[in-house]
Short mmCIF file of C-alpha atoms in Angstrom, two decimals:
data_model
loop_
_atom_site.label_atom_id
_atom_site.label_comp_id
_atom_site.label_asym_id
_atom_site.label_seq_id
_atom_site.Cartn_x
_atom_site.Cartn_y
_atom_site.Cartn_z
CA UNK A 1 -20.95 1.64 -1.88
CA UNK A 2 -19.66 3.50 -5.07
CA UNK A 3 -18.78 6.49 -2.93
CA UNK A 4 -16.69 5.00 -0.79
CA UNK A 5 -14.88 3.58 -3.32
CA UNK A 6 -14.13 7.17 -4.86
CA UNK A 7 -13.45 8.40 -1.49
CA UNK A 8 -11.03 5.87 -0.37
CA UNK A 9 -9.03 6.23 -3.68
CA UNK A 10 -9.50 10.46 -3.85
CA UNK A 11 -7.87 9.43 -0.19
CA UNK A 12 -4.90 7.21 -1.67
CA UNK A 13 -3.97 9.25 -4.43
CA UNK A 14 -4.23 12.57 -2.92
CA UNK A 15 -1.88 11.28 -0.32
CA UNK A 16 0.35 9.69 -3.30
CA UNK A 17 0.78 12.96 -5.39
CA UNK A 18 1.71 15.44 -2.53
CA UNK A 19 5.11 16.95 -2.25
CA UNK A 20 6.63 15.61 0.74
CA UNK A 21 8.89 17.71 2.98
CA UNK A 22 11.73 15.15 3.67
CA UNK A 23 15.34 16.94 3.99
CA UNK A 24 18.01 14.21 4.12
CA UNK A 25 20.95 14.85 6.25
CA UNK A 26 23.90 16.65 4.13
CA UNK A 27 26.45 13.52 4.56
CA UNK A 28 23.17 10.98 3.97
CA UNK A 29 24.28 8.39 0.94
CA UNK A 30 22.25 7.71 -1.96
CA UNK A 31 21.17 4.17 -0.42
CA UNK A 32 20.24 6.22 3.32
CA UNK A 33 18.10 8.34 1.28
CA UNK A 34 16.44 5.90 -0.72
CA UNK A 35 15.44 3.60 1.99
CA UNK A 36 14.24 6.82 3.96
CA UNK A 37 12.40 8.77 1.32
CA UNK A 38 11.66 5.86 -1.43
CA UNK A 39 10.78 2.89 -0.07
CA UNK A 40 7.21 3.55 0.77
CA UNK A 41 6.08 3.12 -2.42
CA UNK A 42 9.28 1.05 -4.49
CA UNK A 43 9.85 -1.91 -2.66
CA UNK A 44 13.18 -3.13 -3.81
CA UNK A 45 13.06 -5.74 -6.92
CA UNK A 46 15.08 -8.27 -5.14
CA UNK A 47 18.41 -7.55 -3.15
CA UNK A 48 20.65 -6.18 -5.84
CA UNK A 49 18.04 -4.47 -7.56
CA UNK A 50 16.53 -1.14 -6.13
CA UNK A 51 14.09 -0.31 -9.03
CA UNK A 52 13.01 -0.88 -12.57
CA UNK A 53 13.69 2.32 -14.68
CA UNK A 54 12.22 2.54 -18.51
CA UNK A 55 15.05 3.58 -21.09
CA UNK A 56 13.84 7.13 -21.19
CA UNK A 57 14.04 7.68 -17.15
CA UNK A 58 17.72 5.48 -17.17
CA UNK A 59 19.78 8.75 -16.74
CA UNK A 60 20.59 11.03 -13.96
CA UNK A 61 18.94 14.16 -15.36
CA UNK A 62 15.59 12.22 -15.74
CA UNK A 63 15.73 10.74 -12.15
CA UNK A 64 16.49 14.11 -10.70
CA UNK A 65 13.46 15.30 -12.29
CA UNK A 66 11.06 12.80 -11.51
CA UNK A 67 11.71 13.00 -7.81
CA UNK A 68 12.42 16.96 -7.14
CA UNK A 69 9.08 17.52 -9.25
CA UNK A 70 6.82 14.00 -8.89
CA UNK A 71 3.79 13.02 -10.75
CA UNK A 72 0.38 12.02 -10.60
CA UNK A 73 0.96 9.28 -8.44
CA UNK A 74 4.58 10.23 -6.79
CA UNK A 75 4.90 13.09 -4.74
CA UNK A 76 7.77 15.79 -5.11
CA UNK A 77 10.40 15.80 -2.82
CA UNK A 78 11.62 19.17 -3.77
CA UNK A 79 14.08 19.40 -0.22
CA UNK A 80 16.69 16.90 -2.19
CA UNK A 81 18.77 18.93 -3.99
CA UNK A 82 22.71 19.62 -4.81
CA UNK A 83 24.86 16.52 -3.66
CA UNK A 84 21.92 14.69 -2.12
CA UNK A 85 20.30 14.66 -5.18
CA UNK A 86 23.37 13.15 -6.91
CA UNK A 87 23.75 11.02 -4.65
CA UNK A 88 20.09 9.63 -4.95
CA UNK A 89 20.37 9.28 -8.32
CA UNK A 90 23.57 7.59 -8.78
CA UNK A 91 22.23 5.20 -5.62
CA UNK A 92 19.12 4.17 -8.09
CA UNK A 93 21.42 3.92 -11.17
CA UNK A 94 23.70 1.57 -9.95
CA UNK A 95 21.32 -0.48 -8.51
CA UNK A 96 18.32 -0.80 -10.74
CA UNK A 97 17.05 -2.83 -13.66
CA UNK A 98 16.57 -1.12 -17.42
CA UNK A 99 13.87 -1.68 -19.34
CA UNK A 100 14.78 -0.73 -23.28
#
């Protein structure tokens, strides 16, 4: 029973930490391409609040980052670049909760 365990999570998080090919559409807004790319895995807080960002992460830069290059657990999504990019990141700043 251990195994499958191991294999259903080597399953989940393997499919978690993959880069994922998504290419928004050039006039897509930062809310278009959140709902589209995002919301898989970050369900919205409530309805005015898209996410909960730590201090650190609070800042355009660091949101670029974390989704162009992922994680362990979030997959890159190195196809949203230039103005989409901006766009997705202002989109999450403006409508997400900071943690200091």
């Amino acid at each position: 029973m251990k195994k499958v365990y191991c294999v259903v999570a080597l399953l989940i998080l393997s499919g978690c930490g993959t880069s994922r090919d998504y290419t928004p559409p050039v006039d897509a807004s930062g809310e278009q391409i959140f709902s589209t790319a995002c919301t898989e895995c970050h369900k919205p807080v409530s309805a005015n609040v898209a996410m909960v960002l730590s201090g650190s992460n609070a800042n355009k830069d660091a949101i670029v980052k974390k989704f162009q290059t992922g994680s362990i657990r979030m997959p890159a999504f190195k196809n949203i670049q230039g103005e989409s990019a901006n766009r997705l990141a202002e989109y999450i700043l403006a409508n997400s909760q900071v943690n200091k």
